[in-house]
Structures are given as C-alpha cells and as structure tokens.
Short mmCIF file of C-alpha atoms in Angstrom, two decimals:
data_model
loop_
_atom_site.label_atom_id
_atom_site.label_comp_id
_atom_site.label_asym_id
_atom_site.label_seq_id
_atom_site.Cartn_x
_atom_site.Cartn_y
_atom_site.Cartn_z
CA UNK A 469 -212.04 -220.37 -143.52
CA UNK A 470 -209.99 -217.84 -140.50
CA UNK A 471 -210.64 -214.35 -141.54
CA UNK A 472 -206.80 -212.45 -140.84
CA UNK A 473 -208.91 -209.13 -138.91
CA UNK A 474 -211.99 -208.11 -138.74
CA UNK A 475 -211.79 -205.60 -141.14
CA UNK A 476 -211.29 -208.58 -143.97
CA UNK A 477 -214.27 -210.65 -142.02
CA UNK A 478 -216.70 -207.80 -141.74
CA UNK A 479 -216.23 -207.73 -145.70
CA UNK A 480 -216.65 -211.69 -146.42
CA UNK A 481 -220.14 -211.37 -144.29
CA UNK A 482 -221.24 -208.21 -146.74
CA UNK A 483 -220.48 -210.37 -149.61
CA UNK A 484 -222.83 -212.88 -147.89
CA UNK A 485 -219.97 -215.43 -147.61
CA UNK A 486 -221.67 -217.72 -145.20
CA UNK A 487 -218.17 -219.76 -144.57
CA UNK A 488 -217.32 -216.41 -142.94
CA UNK A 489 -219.74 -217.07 -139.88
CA UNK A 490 -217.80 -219.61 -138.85
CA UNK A 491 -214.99 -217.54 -138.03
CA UNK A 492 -217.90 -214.66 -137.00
CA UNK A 493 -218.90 -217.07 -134.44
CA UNK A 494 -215.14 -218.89 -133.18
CA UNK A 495 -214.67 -215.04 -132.34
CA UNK A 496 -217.79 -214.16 -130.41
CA UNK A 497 -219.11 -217.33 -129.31
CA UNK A 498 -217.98 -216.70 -125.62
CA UNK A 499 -218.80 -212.51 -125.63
CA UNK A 500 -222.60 -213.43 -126.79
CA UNK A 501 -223.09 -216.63 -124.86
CA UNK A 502 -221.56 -214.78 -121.86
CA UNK A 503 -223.71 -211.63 -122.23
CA UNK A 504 -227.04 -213.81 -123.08
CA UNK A 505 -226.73 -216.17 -120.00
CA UNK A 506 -225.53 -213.27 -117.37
CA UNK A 507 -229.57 -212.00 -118.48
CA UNK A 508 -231.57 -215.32 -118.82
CA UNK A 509 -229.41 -217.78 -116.23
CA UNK A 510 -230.64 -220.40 -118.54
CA UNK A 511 -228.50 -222.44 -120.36
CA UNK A 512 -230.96 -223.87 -123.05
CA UNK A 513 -232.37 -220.12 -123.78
CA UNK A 514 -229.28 -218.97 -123.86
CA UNK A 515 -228.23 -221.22 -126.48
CA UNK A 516 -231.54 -220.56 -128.59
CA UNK A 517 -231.13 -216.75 -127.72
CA UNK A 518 -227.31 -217.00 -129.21
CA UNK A 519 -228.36 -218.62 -132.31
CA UNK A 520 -230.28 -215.57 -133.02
CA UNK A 521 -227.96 -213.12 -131.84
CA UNK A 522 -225.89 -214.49 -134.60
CA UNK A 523 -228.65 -214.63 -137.30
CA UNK A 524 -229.16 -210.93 -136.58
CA UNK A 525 -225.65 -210.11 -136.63
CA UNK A 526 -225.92 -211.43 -140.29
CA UNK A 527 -228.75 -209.00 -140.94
CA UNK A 528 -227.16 -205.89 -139.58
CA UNK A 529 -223.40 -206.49 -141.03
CA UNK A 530 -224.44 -205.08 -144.69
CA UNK A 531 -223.61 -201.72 -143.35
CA UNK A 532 -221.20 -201.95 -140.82
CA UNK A 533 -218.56 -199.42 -141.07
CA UNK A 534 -215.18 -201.03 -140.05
CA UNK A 535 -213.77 -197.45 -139.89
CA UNK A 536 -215.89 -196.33 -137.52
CA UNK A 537 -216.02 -198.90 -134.80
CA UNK A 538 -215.55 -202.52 -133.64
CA UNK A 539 -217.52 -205.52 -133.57
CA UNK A 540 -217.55 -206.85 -130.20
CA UNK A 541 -219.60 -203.56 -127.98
CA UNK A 542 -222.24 -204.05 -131.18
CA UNK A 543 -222.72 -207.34 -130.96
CA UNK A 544 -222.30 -207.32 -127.21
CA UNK A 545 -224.85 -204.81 -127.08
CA UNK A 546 -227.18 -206.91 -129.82
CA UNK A 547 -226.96 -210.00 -127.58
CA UNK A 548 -228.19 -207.78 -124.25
CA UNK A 549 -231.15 -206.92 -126.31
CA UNK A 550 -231.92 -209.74 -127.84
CA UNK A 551 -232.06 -211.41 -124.07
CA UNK A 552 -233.95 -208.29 -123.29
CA UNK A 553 -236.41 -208.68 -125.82
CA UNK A 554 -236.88 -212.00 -124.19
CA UNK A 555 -236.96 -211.41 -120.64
CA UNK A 556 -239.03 -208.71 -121.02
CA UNK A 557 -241.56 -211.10 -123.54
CA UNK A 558 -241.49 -213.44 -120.76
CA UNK A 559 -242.82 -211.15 -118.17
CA UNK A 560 -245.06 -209.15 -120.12
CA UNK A 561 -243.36 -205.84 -119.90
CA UNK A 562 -243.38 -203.19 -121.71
CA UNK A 563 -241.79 -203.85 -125.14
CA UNK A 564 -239.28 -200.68 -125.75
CA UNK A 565 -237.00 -200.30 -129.49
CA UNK A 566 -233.34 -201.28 -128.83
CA UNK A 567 -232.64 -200.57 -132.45
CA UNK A 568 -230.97 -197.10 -132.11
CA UNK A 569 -228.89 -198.74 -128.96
CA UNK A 570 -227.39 -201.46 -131.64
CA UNK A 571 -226.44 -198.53 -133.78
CA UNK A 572 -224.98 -196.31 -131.84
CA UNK A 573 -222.70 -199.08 -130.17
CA UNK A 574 -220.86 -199.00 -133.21
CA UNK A 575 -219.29 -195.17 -131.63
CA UNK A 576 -216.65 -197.11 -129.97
CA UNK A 577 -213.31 -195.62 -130.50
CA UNK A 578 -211.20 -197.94 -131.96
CA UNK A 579 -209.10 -198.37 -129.29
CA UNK A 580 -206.24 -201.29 -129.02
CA UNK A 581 -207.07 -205.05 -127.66
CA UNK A 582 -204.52 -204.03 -124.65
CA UNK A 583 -206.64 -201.00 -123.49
CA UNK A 584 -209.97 -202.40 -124.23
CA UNK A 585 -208.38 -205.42 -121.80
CA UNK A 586 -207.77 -202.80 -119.46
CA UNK A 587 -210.88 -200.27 -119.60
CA UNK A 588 -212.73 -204.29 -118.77
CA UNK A 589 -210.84 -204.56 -116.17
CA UNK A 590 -211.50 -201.16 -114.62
CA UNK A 591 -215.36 -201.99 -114.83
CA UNK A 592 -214.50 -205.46 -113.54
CA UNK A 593 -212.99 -204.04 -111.02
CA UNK A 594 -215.65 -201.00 -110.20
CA UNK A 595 -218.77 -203.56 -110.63
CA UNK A 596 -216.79 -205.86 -107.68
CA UNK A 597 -216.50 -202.66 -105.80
CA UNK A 598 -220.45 -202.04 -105.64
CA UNK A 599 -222.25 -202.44 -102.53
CA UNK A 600 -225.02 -205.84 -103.15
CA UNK A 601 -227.78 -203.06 -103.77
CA UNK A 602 -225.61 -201.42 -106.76
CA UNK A 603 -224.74 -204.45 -108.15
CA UNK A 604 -228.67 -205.76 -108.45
CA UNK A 605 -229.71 -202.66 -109.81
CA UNK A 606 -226.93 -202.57 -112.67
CA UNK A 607 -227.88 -206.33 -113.05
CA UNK A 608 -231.87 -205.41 -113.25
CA UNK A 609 -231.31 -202.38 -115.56
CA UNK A 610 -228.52 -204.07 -117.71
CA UNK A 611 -229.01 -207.21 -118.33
CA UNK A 612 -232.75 -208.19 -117.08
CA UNK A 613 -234.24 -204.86 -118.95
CA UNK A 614 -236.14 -203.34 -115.49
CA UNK A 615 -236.95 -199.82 -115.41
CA UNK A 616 -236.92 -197.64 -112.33
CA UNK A 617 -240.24 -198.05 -111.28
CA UNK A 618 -240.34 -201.82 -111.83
CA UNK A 619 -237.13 -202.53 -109.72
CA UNK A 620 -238.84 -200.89 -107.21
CA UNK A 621 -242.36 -202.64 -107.59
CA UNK A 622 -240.08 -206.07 -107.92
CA UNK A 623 -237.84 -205.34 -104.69
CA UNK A 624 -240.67 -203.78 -103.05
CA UNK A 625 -238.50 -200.99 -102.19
CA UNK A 626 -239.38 -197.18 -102.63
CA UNK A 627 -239.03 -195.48 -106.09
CA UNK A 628 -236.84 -192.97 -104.37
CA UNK A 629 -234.63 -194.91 -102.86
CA UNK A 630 -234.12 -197.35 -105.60
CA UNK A 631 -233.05 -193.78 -108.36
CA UNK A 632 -230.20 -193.18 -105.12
CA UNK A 633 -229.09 -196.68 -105.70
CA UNK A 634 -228.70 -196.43 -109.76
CA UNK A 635 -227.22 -193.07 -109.42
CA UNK A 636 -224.64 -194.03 -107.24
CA UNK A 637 -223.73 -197.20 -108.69
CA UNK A 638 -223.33 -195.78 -112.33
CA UNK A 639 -221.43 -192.47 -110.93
CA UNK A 640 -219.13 -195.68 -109.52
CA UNK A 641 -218.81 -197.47 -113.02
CA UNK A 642 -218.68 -194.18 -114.81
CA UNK A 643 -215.95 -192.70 -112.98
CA UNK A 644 -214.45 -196.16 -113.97
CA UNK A 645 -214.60 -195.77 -117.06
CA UNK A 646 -213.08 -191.90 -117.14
CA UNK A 647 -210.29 -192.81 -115.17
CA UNK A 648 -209.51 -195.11 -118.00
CA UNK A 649 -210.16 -192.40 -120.77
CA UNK A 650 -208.32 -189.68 -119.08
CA UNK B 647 -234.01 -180.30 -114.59
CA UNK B 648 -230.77 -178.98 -115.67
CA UNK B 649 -228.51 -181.24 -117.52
CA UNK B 650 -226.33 -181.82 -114.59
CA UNK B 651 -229.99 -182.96 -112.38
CA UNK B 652 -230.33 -185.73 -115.59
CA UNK B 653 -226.75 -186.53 -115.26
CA UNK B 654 -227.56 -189.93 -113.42
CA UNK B 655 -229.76 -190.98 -116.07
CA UNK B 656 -228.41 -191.08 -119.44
CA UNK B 657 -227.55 -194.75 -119.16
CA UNK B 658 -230.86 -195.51 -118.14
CA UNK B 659 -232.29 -193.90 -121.62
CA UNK B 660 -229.32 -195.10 -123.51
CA UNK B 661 -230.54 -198.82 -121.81
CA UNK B 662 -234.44 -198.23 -123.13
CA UNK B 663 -235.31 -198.64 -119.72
CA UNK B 664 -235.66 -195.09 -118.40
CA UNK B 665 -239.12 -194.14 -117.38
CA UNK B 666 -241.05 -191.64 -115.19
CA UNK B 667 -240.53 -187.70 -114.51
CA UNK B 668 -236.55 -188.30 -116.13
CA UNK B 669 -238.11 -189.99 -119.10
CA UNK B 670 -240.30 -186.69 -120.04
CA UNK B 671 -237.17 -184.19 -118.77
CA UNK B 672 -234.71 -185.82 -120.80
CA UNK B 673 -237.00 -185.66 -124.10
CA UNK B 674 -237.92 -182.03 -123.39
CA UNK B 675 -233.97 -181.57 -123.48
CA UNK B 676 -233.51 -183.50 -126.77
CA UNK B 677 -236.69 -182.03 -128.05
CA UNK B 678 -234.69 -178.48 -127.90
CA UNK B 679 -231.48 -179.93 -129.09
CA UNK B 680 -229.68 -179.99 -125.71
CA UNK B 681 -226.47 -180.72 -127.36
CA UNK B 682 -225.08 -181.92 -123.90
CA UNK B 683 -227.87 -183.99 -123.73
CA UNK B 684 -227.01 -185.56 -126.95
CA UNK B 685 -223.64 -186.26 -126.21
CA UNK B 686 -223.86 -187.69 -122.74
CA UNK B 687 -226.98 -190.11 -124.66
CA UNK B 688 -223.82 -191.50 -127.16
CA UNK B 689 -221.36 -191.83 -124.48
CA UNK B 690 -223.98 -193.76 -122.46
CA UNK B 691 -224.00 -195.91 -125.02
CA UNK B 692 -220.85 -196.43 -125.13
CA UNK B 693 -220.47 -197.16 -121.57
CA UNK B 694 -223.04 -199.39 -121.14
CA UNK B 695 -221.81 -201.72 -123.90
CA UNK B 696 -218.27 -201.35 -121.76
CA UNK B 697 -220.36 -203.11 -119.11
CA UNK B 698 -222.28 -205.86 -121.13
CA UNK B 699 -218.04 -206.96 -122.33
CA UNK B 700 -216.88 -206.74 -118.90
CA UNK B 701 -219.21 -210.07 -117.77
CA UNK B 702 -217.67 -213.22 -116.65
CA UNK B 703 -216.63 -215.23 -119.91
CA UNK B 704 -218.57 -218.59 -120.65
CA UNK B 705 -217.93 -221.13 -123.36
CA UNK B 706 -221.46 -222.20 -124.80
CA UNK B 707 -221.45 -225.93 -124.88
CA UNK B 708 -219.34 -227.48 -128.33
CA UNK B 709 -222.74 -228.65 -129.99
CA UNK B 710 -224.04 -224.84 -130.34
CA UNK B 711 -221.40 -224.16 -132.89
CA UNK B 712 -223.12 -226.87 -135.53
CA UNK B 713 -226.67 -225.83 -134.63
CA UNK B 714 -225.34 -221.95 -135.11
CA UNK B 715 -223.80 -222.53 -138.42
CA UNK B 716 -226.21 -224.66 -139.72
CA UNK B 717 -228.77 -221.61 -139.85
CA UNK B 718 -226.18 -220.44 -142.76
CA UNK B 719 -226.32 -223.45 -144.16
CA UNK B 720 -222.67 -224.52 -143.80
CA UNK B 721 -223.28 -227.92 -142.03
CA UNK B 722 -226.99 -228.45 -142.32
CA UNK B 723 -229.65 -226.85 -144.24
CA UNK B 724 -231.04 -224.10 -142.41
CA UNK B 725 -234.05 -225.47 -140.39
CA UNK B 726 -235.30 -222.47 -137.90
CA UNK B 727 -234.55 -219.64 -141.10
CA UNK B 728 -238.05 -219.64 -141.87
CA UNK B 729 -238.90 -219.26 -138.43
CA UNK B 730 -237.33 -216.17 -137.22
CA UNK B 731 -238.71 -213.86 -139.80
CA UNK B 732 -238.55 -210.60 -137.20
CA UNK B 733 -234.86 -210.95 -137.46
CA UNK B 734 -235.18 -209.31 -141.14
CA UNK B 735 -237.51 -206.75 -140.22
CA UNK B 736 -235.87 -205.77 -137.18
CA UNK B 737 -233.09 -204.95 -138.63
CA UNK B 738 -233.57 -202.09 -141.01
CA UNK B 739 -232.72 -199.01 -138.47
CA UNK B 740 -229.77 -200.33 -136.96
CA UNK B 741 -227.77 -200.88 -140.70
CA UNK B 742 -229.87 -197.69 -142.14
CA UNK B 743 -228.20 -195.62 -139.12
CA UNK B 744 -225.00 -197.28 -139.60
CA UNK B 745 -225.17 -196.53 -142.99
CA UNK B 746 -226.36 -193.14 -143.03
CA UNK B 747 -223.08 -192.50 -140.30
CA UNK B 748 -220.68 -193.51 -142.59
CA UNK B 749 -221.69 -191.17 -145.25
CA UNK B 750 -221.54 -188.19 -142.83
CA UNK B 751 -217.92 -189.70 -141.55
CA UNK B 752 -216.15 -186.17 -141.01
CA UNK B 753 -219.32 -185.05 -139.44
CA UNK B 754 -220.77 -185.44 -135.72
CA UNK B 755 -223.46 -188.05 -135.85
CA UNK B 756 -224.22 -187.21 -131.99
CA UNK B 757 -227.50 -184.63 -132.97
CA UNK B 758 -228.42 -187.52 -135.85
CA UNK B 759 -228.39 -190.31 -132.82
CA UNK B 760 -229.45 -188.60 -130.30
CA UNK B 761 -232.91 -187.71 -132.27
CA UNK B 762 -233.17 -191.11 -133.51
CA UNK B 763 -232.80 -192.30 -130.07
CA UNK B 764 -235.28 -190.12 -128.69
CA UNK B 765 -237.60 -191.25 -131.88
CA UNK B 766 -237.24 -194.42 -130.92
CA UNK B 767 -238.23 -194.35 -127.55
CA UNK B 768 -241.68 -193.75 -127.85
CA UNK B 769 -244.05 -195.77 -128.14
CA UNK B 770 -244.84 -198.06 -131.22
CA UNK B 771 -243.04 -195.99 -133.68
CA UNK B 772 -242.55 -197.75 -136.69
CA UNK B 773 -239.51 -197.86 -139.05
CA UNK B 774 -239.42 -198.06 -143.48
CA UNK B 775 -236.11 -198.38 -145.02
CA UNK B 776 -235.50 -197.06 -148.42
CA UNK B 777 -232.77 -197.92 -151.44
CA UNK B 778 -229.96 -200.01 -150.91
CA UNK B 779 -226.19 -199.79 -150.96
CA UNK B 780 -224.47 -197.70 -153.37
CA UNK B 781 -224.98 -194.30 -154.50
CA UNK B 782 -228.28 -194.20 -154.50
CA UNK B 783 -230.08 -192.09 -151.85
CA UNK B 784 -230.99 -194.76 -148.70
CA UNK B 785 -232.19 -193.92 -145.29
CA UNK B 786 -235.39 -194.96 -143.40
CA UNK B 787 -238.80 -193.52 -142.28
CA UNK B 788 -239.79 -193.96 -138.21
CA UNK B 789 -243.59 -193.32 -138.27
CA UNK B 790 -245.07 -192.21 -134.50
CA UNK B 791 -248.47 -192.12 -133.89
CA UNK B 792 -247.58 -189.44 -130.96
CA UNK B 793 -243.95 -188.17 -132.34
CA UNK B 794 -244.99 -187.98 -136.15
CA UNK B 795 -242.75 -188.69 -139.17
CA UNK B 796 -238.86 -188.33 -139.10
CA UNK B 797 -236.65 -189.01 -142.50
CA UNK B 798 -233.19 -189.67 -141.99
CA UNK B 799 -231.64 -190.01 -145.77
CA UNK B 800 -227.69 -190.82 -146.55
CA UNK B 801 -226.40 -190.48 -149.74
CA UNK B 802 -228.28 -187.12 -150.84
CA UNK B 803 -225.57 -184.82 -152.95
CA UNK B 804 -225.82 -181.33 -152.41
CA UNK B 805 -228.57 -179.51 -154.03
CA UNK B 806 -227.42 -178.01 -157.16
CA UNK B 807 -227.50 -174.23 -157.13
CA UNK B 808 -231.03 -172.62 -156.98
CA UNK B 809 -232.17 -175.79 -156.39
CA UNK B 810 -233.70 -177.26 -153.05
CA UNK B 811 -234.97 -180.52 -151.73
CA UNK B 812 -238.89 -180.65 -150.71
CA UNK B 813 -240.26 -183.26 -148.93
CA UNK B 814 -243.52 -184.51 -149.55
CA UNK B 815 -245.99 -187.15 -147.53
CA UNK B 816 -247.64 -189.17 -149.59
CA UNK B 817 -251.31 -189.92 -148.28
CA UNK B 818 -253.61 -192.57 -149.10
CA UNK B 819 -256.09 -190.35 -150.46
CA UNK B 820 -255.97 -187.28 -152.05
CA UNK B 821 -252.71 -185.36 -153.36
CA UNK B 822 -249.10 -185.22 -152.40
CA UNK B 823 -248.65 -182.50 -149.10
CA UNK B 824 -245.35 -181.02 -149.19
CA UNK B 825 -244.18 -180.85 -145.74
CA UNK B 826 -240.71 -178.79 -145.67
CA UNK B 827 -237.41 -178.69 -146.81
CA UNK B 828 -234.61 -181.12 -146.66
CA UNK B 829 -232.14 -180.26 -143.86
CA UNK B 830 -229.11 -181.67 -145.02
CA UNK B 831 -226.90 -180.40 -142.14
CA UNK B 832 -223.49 -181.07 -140.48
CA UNK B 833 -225.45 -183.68 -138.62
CA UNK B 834 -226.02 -185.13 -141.02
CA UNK B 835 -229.52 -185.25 -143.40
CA UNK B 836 -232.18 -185.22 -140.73
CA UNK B 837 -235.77 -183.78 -140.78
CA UNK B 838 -238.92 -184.17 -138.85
CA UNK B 839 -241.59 -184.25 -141.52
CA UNK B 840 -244.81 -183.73 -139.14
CA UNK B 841 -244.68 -183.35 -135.95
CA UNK B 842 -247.29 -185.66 -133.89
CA UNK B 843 -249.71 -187.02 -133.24
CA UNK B 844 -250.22 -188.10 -137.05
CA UNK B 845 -252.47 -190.90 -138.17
CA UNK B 846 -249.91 -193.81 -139.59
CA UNK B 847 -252.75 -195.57 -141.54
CA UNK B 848 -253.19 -192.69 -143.71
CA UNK B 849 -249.36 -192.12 -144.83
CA UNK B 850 -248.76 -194.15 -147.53
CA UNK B 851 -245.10 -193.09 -148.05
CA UNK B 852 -242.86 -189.77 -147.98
CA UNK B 853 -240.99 -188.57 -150.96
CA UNK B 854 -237.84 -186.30 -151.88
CA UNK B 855 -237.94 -183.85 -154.55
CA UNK B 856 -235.67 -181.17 -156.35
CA UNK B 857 -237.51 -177.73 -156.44
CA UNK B 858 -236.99 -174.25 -157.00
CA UNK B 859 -235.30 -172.87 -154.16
CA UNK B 860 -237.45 -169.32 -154.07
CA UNK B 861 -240.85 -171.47 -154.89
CA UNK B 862 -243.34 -172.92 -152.92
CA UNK B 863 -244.29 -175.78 -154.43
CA UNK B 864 -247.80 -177.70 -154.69
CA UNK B 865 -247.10 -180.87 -156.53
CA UNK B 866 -243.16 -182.11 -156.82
CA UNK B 867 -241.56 -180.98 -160.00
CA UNK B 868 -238.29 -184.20 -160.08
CA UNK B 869 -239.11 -186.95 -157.55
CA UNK B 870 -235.31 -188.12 -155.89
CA UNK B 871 -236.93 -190.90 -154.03
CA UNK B 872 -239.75 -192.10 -152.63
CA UNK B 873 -240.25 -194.54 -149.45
CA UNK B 874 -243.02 -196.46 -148.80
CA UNK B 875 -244.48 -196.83 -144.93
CA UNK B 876 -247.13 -199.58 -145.70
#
C-alpha cells in the first residue's frame, strides 16, 4: 500500500494500519539509516538501531499533529537519540531524557520540499566550511551524545578551549541556517 | 549570565548534552521564565534536527526492509516485539506533549516546552501519562526527586463560572493534599504541583478537581481526573 502524502500516512499509522509502515519505512529508510550510522559507524548496529527507530516511530505517531509539523526532523531527531541512547549505554555515560527533544522537533515550519532541499544544503555547505576541530565537536555533541566536559576529557584538550570550539562552530551553522530563514 | 553570554549554548541543552556552570545558568533562566530563553531552547531544536537531515544519505542494505516490517507483522510474525518493551514506555511524553500542543494550536507552546525541557533534564525524573485520545482530559505527570511534580493536562475546558480547578497529590498514606490551582494559561495548561526535592515513593498519583473558586478546599468536592505515578 503507497500512502498519496503524509498527511493520509500519518493517519493509516493512528489507525494502527500496519501495511502503512511499509510505505513509513520506503520513505525514511535512508534519513534514519543515514542519521543512525553517521553516530554508531557500524553497519550491523545500525541496522538493529533502525529497526527500533521504526518501532518507536509506531509508538509516538498516535498523536502526531500533521498540522503542526513534518515527519522527517522528528524522526530524524528520534533516530539521533535512539543511537544516542546507545552510544552513550555503550560507554557508560550519563543517561540524559531525549523525550522532550522528540517532541519539540515536531516545531518545524512546514516549509516546502524545495526549501527544506535548500536550508540542507546551506548546513551542508556551512558543516564543509568548519575548520577539523568544529566539525569533531558538532560530530561529538550531535551525533555521539558528548557533553562539554567529556569532549574535553576524550580529546584531552582544555574545557575552555573545547566551549571556543562549539561556540564558534554552531555561530557558523546557525548563521547558516538564518541566512536561509531571512 | 545574560541571555546573550548563554547564546552559544542553547543547542547544547536542546542536544541533552549541556553540562557544567551553562547547565545551572540556563535553568536559573528558565526557572524565572526567561522567555528568550525559551524561545532560543525551541529554535535549537529546530536547528539541530536541520543538522541530523543534512548527513550524507545511505541506503541500509535491501534485507533490513523484511526484518523492519516483520516487527509489524506484515511479512513475518513479529519476533523481537516482546523484546523491546522500553519502546512503549518511552514513549508516553513525546505523544502526551504532542498531544497536549495540538490542543493549544493558536497558542505559543514555547513556555509549555521550554519547562518540559528543563523538567526533563534533570536527573531521573520520571514520566505518568493519563487518558487517551478524545475529549477526555490527557496529559502526563514528570515526577523529580530534586525538581518535584509538574502536570501538563490537554483537553481541560474552561472552568465554568465560579468554578476553579484544584489540584491534589495523592499520597500513599494519609489524605488527599491539595497543592494549588490549575493554570490553564495561553501556554497552555501547565503547573508545577511541588516544587523539589519531593519523595517519589510516597506520591501515589495527582488528581484534578472542580472547586469553589473563593474556597479553600480540604478534600476535592468533583474529581476531573486522576493520574497514577506508581
């Protein structure tokens, strides 16, 4: 079964239509594989860690509000935690609540395909522009779930130095991303 | 720290990974309603999913797609169902919020959020959700240890006149404690029951009722709802 939008799927998976998953996961396969193995750089996790990205999607659908926002930045942001929640298993960090970070992804303005294309491309663009530093940082707070002090402890680098480097490197994708809005 | 000194690390909080001095300046803002706070925490949020969709694309390998779909028992019958149980309880907050949003559509949900955010971040706070779709009241209940109790509630009509909602905890032992009125505000309805520390063990579940407006009441008079934390 091909859902027409994803207004008309997001109501076949409230009505538990399991037949709509398929067409759930044709659509997202690449977005939550993609997002997964950019945290674990493993492809067998990531597969296990996308089969229950999509198991929690089902969960969390009941209330979605189609009105309101768009699927792919929630489940985008659902598959970053979900590897999160993993990584940060693995290593015996801290465990934080991503919850409220699932929900409030759903604040997306509904913008078109074309300019969601092109606000991607902007941040593309901005993460290619970071110096190597930025770009481990974003990857370490993004997608591997570090905080401040333990990117510092794990590049043996000072606290101080390591807050410079975030704050410059998300002034650089912010101002990305404002360009794009202005 | 002014708002401008925590402008560098809104993602971080936004990302659950923010920690240190910025941790406890950025909850002393939200813990006086910085509304700039708030709504630099959303648009974080925002942002940072922006980032997650901007990563290199990767097809999984073609076999996922009949080990995904058999979990919904389209191809196969669902073998690893009974084995992710935290799935289900996991995700109460995330559709409660969503839901709670939706009722409050004309509304800024930034303050609502923002404080459920903040709840969120601290340490072992645990979550209750209460009623289900429909018109009946739902919401959830995030139980701190160190924050205390916070009821967020969707699907609450207006009181009618002279009348207020009361909300009450429920203890193990002994009678029911009311514990303030219901804001139901243009953030939405949002109240911090207690604040911390409180003893979770001993709640055994807050309640809504409909009171007098000009009394103080010492047991409810109509129970709305009640949600269980245990």
């Amino acid at each position: 079964m091909q859902s027409d939008n994803e207004e008309k799927l997001i109501e076949q998976l409230k009505r538990r239509d399991t037949q709509a998953m398929a067409a759930m996961y044709d659509r997202f396969k690449r977005l939550v594989f993609s997002v997964i193995f950019q945290s674990v750089r493993d492809q067998a996790i990531a597969e296990d860690l996308t089969q229950e990205t999509f198991w929690r999607v089902w969960n969390r659908i009941q209330s979605f509000d189609a009105a309101k926002g768009k699927l792919e930045p929630w489940i985008a942001t659902i598959a970053r935690n979900r590897a999160v929640d993993y990584l940060r298993s693995s290593r015996n960090a801290p465990q934080y609540s991503l919850e409220t970070i699932e929900a409030n992804a759903r604040f997306f303005s509904v913008e078109s395909p074309a300019k969601q294309l092109e606000t991607e491309r902007l941040v593309s663009r901005a993460l290619s522009s970071l110096s190597p530093a930025q770009r481990e940082v974003i990857e370490l707070t993004h997608f591997q779930g570090f905080t401040q002090t333990e990117i510092a402890e794990y590049l043996k680098r000072p606290l101080g130095t390591i807050k410079g480097t975030i704050r410059s490197a998300l002034k650089v994708l912010r101002e990305s991303m404002q360009a794009e809005s202005a | 720290m002014s708002c401008e000194d925590l402008s560098g690390f809104y993602e971080l909080y936004a990302l659950g990974v923010l920690d240190g001095a910025e941790y406890d300046e950025l909850e002393e803002h939200l813990n006086r309603n910085c509304r700039t706070c708030m709504k630099e925490i959303i648009r974080a949020v925002q942002e940072n999913a922006t980032v997650l969709r901007s990563v290199p694309k990767l097809d999984p390998p073609a076999e996922l797609r009949s080990r995904v779909l058999a979990g919904f028992g389209i191809e196969t019958r669902p073998f690893w169902l009974r084995a992710a149980p935290w799935c289900v309880a996991g995700a109460a907050l995330a559709v409660l919020l969503i839901g709670v949003a939706s009722q409050q559509r004309q509304k800024t949900p930034d303050i609502l959020n923002a404080r459920a955010v903040q709840f969120l971040n601290a340490p072992g706070v645990r979550q209750f959700s209460f009623g289900g779709q429909g018109t009946a009241p739902h919401g959830s209940v995030l139980v701190s240890r160190e924050k205390g109790v916070m009821l967020i509630v969707g699907n609450l009509p207006a009181a009618p006149a002279g009348k207020m909602y009361e909300t009450w905890i429920i203890p193990r032992a002994g009678a029911p404690r009311p514990t303030g009125k219901l804001v139901v505000g243009e953030d939405g309805a949002l109240v911090g029951l207690i604040a911390g520390p409180v003893d979770p063990e001993h709640i055994k579940a807050v309640a809504v009722s409909l009171e007098p407006a000009a009394a103080s009441p010492v047991t409810p008079t109509l129970v709305v709802f009640a949600a269980a934390t245990e």
